[in-house]
N, C-alpha and C. Protein backbone atom coordinates (compact mmCIF):
# COMPACT_ATOMS: atom_id res chain seq x y z
N UNK A 1 -34.48 21.33 -6.49
CA UNK A 1 -34.27 22.21 -7.71
C UNK A 1 -35.52 22.18 -8.48
N UNK A 2 -35.72 23.46 -9.20
CA UNK A 2 -36.88 23.64 -10.10
C UNK A 2 -36.72 22.98 -11.49
N UNK A 3 -37.59 23.27 -12.32
CA UNK A 3 -37.40 22.75 -13.65
C UNK A 3 -38.16 23.79 -14.55
N UNK A 4 -37.88 23.72 -15.97
CA UNK A 4 -38.54 24.52 -16.91
C UNK A 4 -39.38 23.55 -17.83
N UNK A 5 -40.59 23.95 -18.04
CA UNK A 5 -41.49 23.04 -18.92
C UNK A 5 -42.32 23.95 -19.82
N UNK A 6 -42.89 23.43 -20.79
CA UNK A 6 -43.81 24.13 -21.72
C UNK A 6 -44.86 23.21 -22.24
N UNK A 7 -45.89 23.83 -22.92
CA UNK A 7 -46.79 22.97 -23.72
C UNK A 7 -47.48 23.96 -24.80
N UNK A 8 -48.03 23.46 -25.79
CA UNK A 8 -48.68 24.16 -26.82
C UNK A 8 -50.05 23.88 -26.92
N UNK A 9 -50.97 24.92 -26.98
CA UNK A 9 -52.38 24.60 -27.07
C UNK A 9 -52.90 25.36 -28.33
N UNK A 10 -53.35 24.70 -29.27
CA UNK A 10 -53.83 25.25 -30.57
C UNK A 10 -55.35 25.61 -30.25
N UNK A 11 -55.49 27.07 -30.15
CA UNK A 11 -56.98 27.34 -29.85
C UNK A 11 -57.78 27.50 -31.17
N UNK A 12 -57.26 27.29 -32.22
CA UNK A 12 -57.90 27.27 -33.62
C UNK A 12 -58.79 25.96 -33.53
N UNK A 13 -58.06 24.77 -33.08
CA UNK A 13 -58.73 23.39 -33.08
C UNK A 13 -59.25 23.15 -31.83
N UNK A 14 -58.74 23.87 -30.71
CA UNK A 14 -59.21 23.56 -29.46
C UNK A 14 -58.51 22.25 -28.94
N UNK A 15 -57.31 22.13 -29.31
CA UNK A 15 -56.54 20.86 -28.85
C UNK A 15 -55.17 21.02 -28.75
N UNK A 16 -54.36 20.12 -27.95
CA UNK A 16 -52.99 20.23 -27.85
C UNK A 16 -52.27 20.41 -29.25
N UNK A 17 -51.19 21.27 -29.21
CA UNK A 17 -50.40 21.28 -30.46
C UNK A 17 -49.34 20.21 -30.66
N UNK A 18 -49.72 19.15 -31.38
CA UNK A 18 -48.86 17.97 -31.42
C UNK A 18 -47.88 18.29 -32.61
N UNK A 19 -46.58 17.94 -32.20
CA UNK A 19 -45.52 17.99 -33.28
C UNK A 19 -44.92 19.37 -33.55
N UNK A 20 -45.01 20.28 -32.51
CA UNK A 20 -44.51 21.59 -32.65
C UNK A 20 -42.94 21.45 -32.35
N UNK A 21 -42.11 22.07 -33.14
CA UNK A 21 -40.75 22.13 -32.96
C UNK A 21 -40.47 23.27 -32.01
N UNK A 22 -39.62 23.07 -31.03
CA UNK A 22 -39.30 24.07 -30.08
C UNK A 22 -37.74 24.10 -29.95
N UNK A 23 -37.27 25.36 -29.87
CA UNK A 23 -35.84 25.58 -29.58
C UNK A 23 -35.74 26.44 -28.32
N UNK A 24 -34.89 25.98 -27.32
CA UNK A 24 -34.49 26.76 -26.22
C UNK A 24 -33.21 27.45 -26.32
N UNK A 25 -33.09 28.71 -26.10
CA UNK A 25 -31.83 29.39 -26.13
C UNK A 25 -31.53 30.20 -24.77
N UNK A 26 -30.25 30.06 -24.43
CA UNK A 26 -29.76 31.07 -23.42
C UNK A 26 -29.39 32.41 -24.01
N UNK A 27 -29.87 33.47 -23.39
CA UNK A 27 -29.56 34.70 -23.98
C UNK A 27 -28.45 35.34 -23.01
N UNK A 28 -27.28 35.48 -23.65
CA UNK A 28 -26.12 35.95 -22.92
C UNK A 28 -25.51 37.12 -23.64
N UNK A 29 -24.56 37.86 -22.89
CA UNK A 29 -24.06 39.15 -23.48
C UNK A 29 -23.43 38.81 -24.83
N UNK A 30 -22.79 37.57 -25.14
CA UNK A 30 -22.16 37.28 -26.45
C UNK A 30 -23.22 37.04 -27.49
N UNK A 31 -24.48 36.81 -27.09
CA UNK A 31 -25.56 36.38 -27.99
C UNK A 31 -26.43 35.29 -27.49
N UNK A 32 -27.14 34.60 -28.35
CA UNK A 32 -27.88 33.41 -28.02
C UNK A 32 -27.07 32.17 -28.15
N UNK A 33 -27.34 31.28 -27.25
CA UNK A 33 -26.85 29.91 -27.31
C UNK A 33 -27.90 28.83 -27.23
N UNK A 34 -27.98 28.03 -28.26
CA UNK A 34 -28.89 27.04 -28.24
C UNK A 34 -28.57 25.98 -27.25
N UNK A 35 -29.54 25.72 -26.41
CA UNK A 35 -29.37 24.80 -25.23
C UNK A 35 -30.05 23.40 -25.47
N UNK A 36 -31.18 23.46 -26.26
CA UNK A 36 -32.07 22.30 -26.48
C UNK A 36 -33.02 22.43 -27.63
N UNK A 37 -33.37 21.38 -28.33
CA UNK A 37 -34.56 21.28 -29.15
C UNK A 37 -35.41 20.28 -28.73
N UNK A 38 -36.79 20.43 -29.01
CA UNK A 38 -37.71 19.28 -28.63
C UNK A 38 -38.90 19.43 -29.53
N UNK A 39 -39.66 18.51 -29.61
CA UNK A 39 -40.92 18.39 -30.33
C UNK A 39 -42.06 17.98 -29.33
N UNK A 40 -43.20 18.66 -29.36
CA UNK A 40 -44.27 18.37 -28.49
C UNK A 40 -44.91 17.04 -28.79
N UNK A 41 -45.38 16.21 -27.87
CA UNK A 41 -45.87 15.05 -27.91
C UNK A 41 -47.47 15.02 -28.23
N UNK A 42 -48.14 13.99 -27.97
CA UNK A 42 -49.54 13.75 -28.30
C UNK A 42 -50.41 14.81 -27.24
N UNK A 43 -49.81 15.15 -26.22
CA UNK A 43 -50.47 16.05 -25.30
C UNK A 43 -49.98 17.52 -25.38
N UNK A 44 -49.26 17.78 -26.47
CA UNK A 44 -48.82 19.15 -26.71
C UNK A 44 -47.52 19.64 -25.78
N UNK A 45 -47.10 18.63 -25.07
CA UNK A 45 -46.01 18.75 -24.12
C UNK A 45 -44.67 18.20 -24.51
N UNK A 46 -43.71 18.70 -23.94
CA UNK A 46 -42.35 18.00 -24.19
C UNK A 46 -42.35 16.89 -23.27
N UNK A 47 -41.64 15.70 -23.67
CA UNK A 47 -41.63 14.50 -22.89
C UNK A 47 -40.85 14.54 -21.61
N UNK A 48 -39.91 15.54 -21.58
CA UNK A 48 -39.12 15.75 -20.37
C UNK A 48 -38.91 17.32 -20.13
N UNK A 49 -38.47 17.74 -18.99
CA UNK A 49 -38.36 19.06 -18.77
C UNK A 49 -37.31 19.74 -19.71
N UNK A 50 -37.38 20.95 -19.96
CA UNK A 50 -36.40 21.55 -20.92
C UNK A 50 -35.03 21.90 -20.09
N UNK A 51 -35.19 22.24 -18.82
CA UNK A 51 -34.09 22.44 -17.83
C UNK A 51 -34.54 21.83 -16.60
N UNK A 52 -33.48 21.30 -15.86
CA UNK A 52 -33.75 20.80 -14.57
C UNK A 52 -32.35 20.46 -14.01
N UNK A 53 -32.32 20.27 -12.77
CA UNK A 53 -30.96 20.07 -12.01
C UNK A 53 -30.00 21.08 -12.26
N UNK A 54 -28.83 20.76 -12.62
CA UNK A 54 -27.73 21.69 -12.87
C UNK A 54 -27.85 22.52 -14.07
N UNK A 55 -28.67 22.12 -14.98
CA UNK A 55 -28.85 22.91 -16.23
C UNK A 55 -29.83 24.07 -15.97
N UNK A 56 -30.54 24.09 -14.90
CA UNK A 56 -31.38 25.23 -14.50
C UNK A 56 -30.63 26.31 -13.81
N UNK A 57 -30.41 27.42 -14.32
CA UNK A 57 -29.55 28.42 -14.10
C UNK A 57 -30.27 29.91 -14.08
N UNK A 58 -30.04 30.73 -13.19
CA UNK A 58 -30.52 32.11 -13.28
C UNK A 58 -30.05 32.77 -14.58
N UNK A 59 -31.09 33.37 -15.37
CA UNK A 59 -30.71 34.08 -16.45
C UNK A 59 -31.85 34.27 -17.35
N UNK A 60 -31.49 34.90 -18.63
CA UNK A 60 -32.57 35.15 -19.64
C UNK A 60 -32.49 33.97 -20.59
N UNK A 61 -33.71 33.72 -21.16
CA UNK A 61 -33.92 32.56 -22.02
C UNK A 61 -34.93 33.00 -22.99
N UNK A 62 -34.91 32.21 -24.24
CA UNK A 62 -35.92 32.45 -25.17
C UNK A 62 -36.39 30.92 -25.66
N UNK A 63 -37.63 30.84 -25.72
CA UNK A 63 -38.22 29.68 -26.34
C UNK A 63 -38.92 30.02 -27.83
N UNK A 64 -38.46 29.39 -28.76
CA UNK A 64 -38.92 29.68 -30.16
C UNK A 64 -39.71 28.49 -30.63
N UNK A 65 -40.96 28.78 -30.94
CA UNK A 65 -41.93 27.66 -31.43
C UNK A 65 -42.14 27.84 -32.80
N UNK A 66 -42.11 26.82 -33.63
CA UNK A 66 -42.30 26.75 -35.11
C UNK A 66 -43.83 26.68 -35.41
N UNK A 67 -44.55 27.73 -35.02
CA UNK A 67 -45.98 27.70 -35.10
C UNK A 67 -46.33 27.63 -36.54
N UNK A 68 -45.73 28.32 -37.42
CA UNK A 68 -46.06 28.45 -38.87
C UNK A 68 -45.97 27.05 -39.41
N UNK A 69 -44.96 26.21 -39.18
CA UNK A 69 -44.75 24.92 -39.71
C UNK A 69 -45.73 24.08 -39.12
N UNK A 70 -46.27 24.22 -37.87
CA UNK A 70 -47.22 23.39 -37.29
C UNK A 70 -48.44 23.62 -38.01
N UNK A 71 -48.89 24.82 -38.30
CA UNK A 71 -50.19 25.14 -38.91
C UNK A 71 -50.17 24.73 -40.47
N UNK A 72 -49.03 24.77 -40.99
CA UNK A 72 -48.83 24.13 -42.41
C UNK A 72 -49.13 22.62 -42.31
N UNK A 73 -48.63 21.93 -41.28
CA UNK A 73 -48.84 20.49 -41.22
C UNK A 73 -50.28 20.20 -40.87
N UNK A 74 -50.99 21.05 -40.32
CA UNK A 74 -52.42 20.89 -40.07
C UNK A 74 -53.31 21.13 -41.26
N UNK A 75 -52.65 21.71 -42.30
CA UNK A 75 -53.39 22.05 -43.52
C UNK A 75 -54.08 23.37 -43.65
N UNK A 76 -53.77 24.23 -42.57
CA UNK A 76 -54.41 25.50 -42.43
C UNK A 76 -53.83 26.39 -43.66
N UNK A 77 -54.74 26.92 -44.46
CA UNK A 77 -54.25 27.83 -45.48
C UNK A 77 -53.95 29.25 -45.01
N UNK A 78 -52.76 29.58 -45.11
CA UNK A 78 -52.23 30.94 -44.65
C UNK A 78 -51.66 31.92 -45.79
N UNK A 79 -51.69 33.11 -45.56
CA UNK A 79 -51.00 33.96 -46.49
C UNK A 79 -49.55 33.85 -46.43
N UNK A 80 -49.02 34.44 -47.57
CA UNK A 80 -47.41 34.41 -47.52
C UNK A 80 -47.03 35.83 -47.57
N UNK A 81 -46.28 36.27 -46.65
CA UNK A 81 -45.79 35.59 -45.48
C UNK A 81 -46.90 35.42 -44.47
N UNK A 82 -46.56 34.46 -43.59
CA UNK A 82 -47.56 34.19 -42.40
C UNK A 82 -47.53 35.30 -41.50
N UNK A 83 -48.71 35.52 -40.87
CA UNK A 83 -48.81 36.51 -39.80
C UNK A 83 -48.10 36.10 -38.58
N UNK A 84 -48.29 34.86 -38.16
CA UNK A 84 -47.56 34.17 -37.06
C UNK A 84 -46.74 33.06 -37.70
N UNK A 85 -45.49 33.08 -37.40
CA UNK A 85 -44.64 32.13 -38.03
C UNK A 85 -43.86 31.50 -36.93
N UNK A 86 -42.70 32.17 -36.50
CA UNK A 86 -41.95 31.68 -35.45
C UNK A 86 -42.42 32.59 -34.24
N UNK A 87 -42.76 31.89 -33.13
CA UNK A 87 -43.15 32.65 -31.97
C UNK A 87 -42.02 32.60 -30.94
N UNK A 88 -41.50 33.71 -30.53
CA UNK A 88 -40.30 33.77 -29.55
C UNK A 88 -40.91 34.34 -28.14
N UNK A 89 -40.68 33.60 -27.19
CA UNK A 89 -40.99 33.99 -25.80
C UNK A 89 -39.77 34.32 -25.05
N UNK A 90 -39.57 35.49 -24.65
CA UNK A 90 -38.38 35.88 -23.91
C UNK A 90 -38.90 36.00 -22.55
N UNK A 91 -37.94 35.33 -21.65
CA UNK A 91 -38.34 35.34 -20.28
C UNK A 91 -37.09 35.10 -19.25
N UNK A 92 -37.28 35.50 -18.13
CA UNK A 92 -36.05 35.23 -17.14
C UNK A 92 -36.37 34.27 -16.12
N UNK A 93 -35.36 33.52 -15.76
CA UNK A 93 -35.36 32.63 -14.51
C UNK A 93 -34.65 33.21 -13.38
N UNK A 94 -35.30 33.53 -12.41
CA UNK A 94 -34.68 34.21 -11.20
C UNK A 94 -34.38 33.48 -10.00
N UNK A 95 -35.14 32.36 -9.98
CA UNK A 95 -34.95 31.43 -8.73
C UNK A 95 -35.07 29.95 -9.23
N UNK A 96 -33.84 29.35 -9.18
CA UNK A 96 -33.71 27.96 -9.73
C UNK A 96 -34.37 26.87 -8.86
N UNK A 97 -34.94 27.24 -7.71
CA UNK A 97 -35.62 26.28 -6.90
C UNK A 97 -37.10 26.08 -7.25
N UNK A 98 -37.54 27.18 -8.08
CA UNK A 98 -39.03 27.08 -8.43
C UNK A 98 -39.21 26.39 -9.86
N UNK A 99 -40.44 26.00 -10.08
CA UNK A 99 -40.82 25.49 -11.37
C UNK A 99 -41.38 26.71 -12.22
N UNK A 100 -40.79 26.69 -13.45
CA UNK A 100 -41.26 27.64 -14.44
C UNK A 100 -41.84 26.94 -15.69
N UNK A 101 -43.25 27.21 -15.79
CA UNK A 101 -43.93 26.66 -16.97
C UNK A 101 -44.32 27.67 -17.86
N UNK A 102 -43.79 27.56 -19.07
CA UNK A 102 -44.02 28.76 -20.07
C UNK A 102 -44.68 28.12 -21.23
N UNK A 103 -46.03 28.16 -21.28
CA UNK A 103 -46.83 27.64 -22.39
C UNK A 103 -47.12 28.69 -23.49
N UNK A 104 -47.55 27.97 -24.59
CA UNK A 104 -47.85 28.83 -25.76
C UNK A 104 -49.29 28.48 -25.99
N UNK A 105 -50.21 29.52 -26.14
CA UNK A 105 -51.53 29.45 -26.54
C UNK A 105 -51.56 30.19 -27.93
N UNK A 106 -51.98 29.32 -29.02
CA UNK A 106 -51.58 29.94 -30.32
C UNK A 106 -52.61 29.64 -31.25
N UNK A 107 -52.87 30.61 -32.23
CA UNK A 107 -53.70 30.47 -33.45
C UNK A 107 -52.84 31.04 -34.53
N UNK A 108 -53.20 30.92 -35.94
CA UNK A 108 -52.53 31.67 -36.97
C UNK A 108 -52.67 33.17 -36.76
N UNK A 109 -53.47 33.64 -35.84
CA UNK A 109 -53.61 35.22 -35.86
C UNK A 109 -53.16 35.84 -34.60
N UNK A 110 -52.94 34.98 -33.46
CA UNK A 110 -52.63 35.59 -32.23
C UNK A 110 -51.99 34.51 -31.24
N UNK A 111 -51.30 35.03 -30.15
CA UNK A 111 -50.83 34.06 -29.33
C UNK A 111 -50.63 34.69 -28.01
N UNK A 112 -50.54 33.91 -26.91
CA UNK A 112 -50.28 34.34 -25.60
C UNK A 112 -49.57 33.34 -24.76
N UNK A 113 -49.12 33.87 -23.58
CA UNK A 113 -48.33 32.92 -22.69
C UNK A 113 -48.76 33.50 -21.23
N UNK A 114 -48.24 32.68 -20.26
CA UNK A 114 -48.34 33.00 -18.87
C UNK A 114 -47.32 32.24 -18.24
N UNK A 115 -47.01 32.60 -16.74
CA UNK A 115 -46.09 31.80 -15.96
C UNK A 115 -46.96 30.92 -15.26
N UNK A 116 -46.76 29.47 -15.52
CA UNK A 116 -47.37 28.55 -14.75
C UNK A 116 -46.40 27.85 -13.80
N UNK A 117 -46.79 26.88 -13.14
CA UNK A 117 -45.81 26.23 -12.19
C UNK A 117 -46.01 24.68 -12.70
């Protein structure tokens, strides 16, 4: 079986995003269902996979990163409202035997992602 993982890289400081709150949702016909919350560790990663084993299902998902709160904690002075606050990455899992790594590369002004393994 595969697994879902993530990490956060703060490109403003050029280091892992430590202490970023993350929420994982399943996106279903009835709406979003919260599956898990996590906080990134000293390496900007979650200490365990977000999904693995029987919890890894084909479907649509969203990862929501509390980037604005993270930058507040770093002492970054931002306008109100923040340009980048909650970052939502919507993605699909089509093959539960594969690993899906969905990282966030972020600054207060931009973000990107990619599918890793």
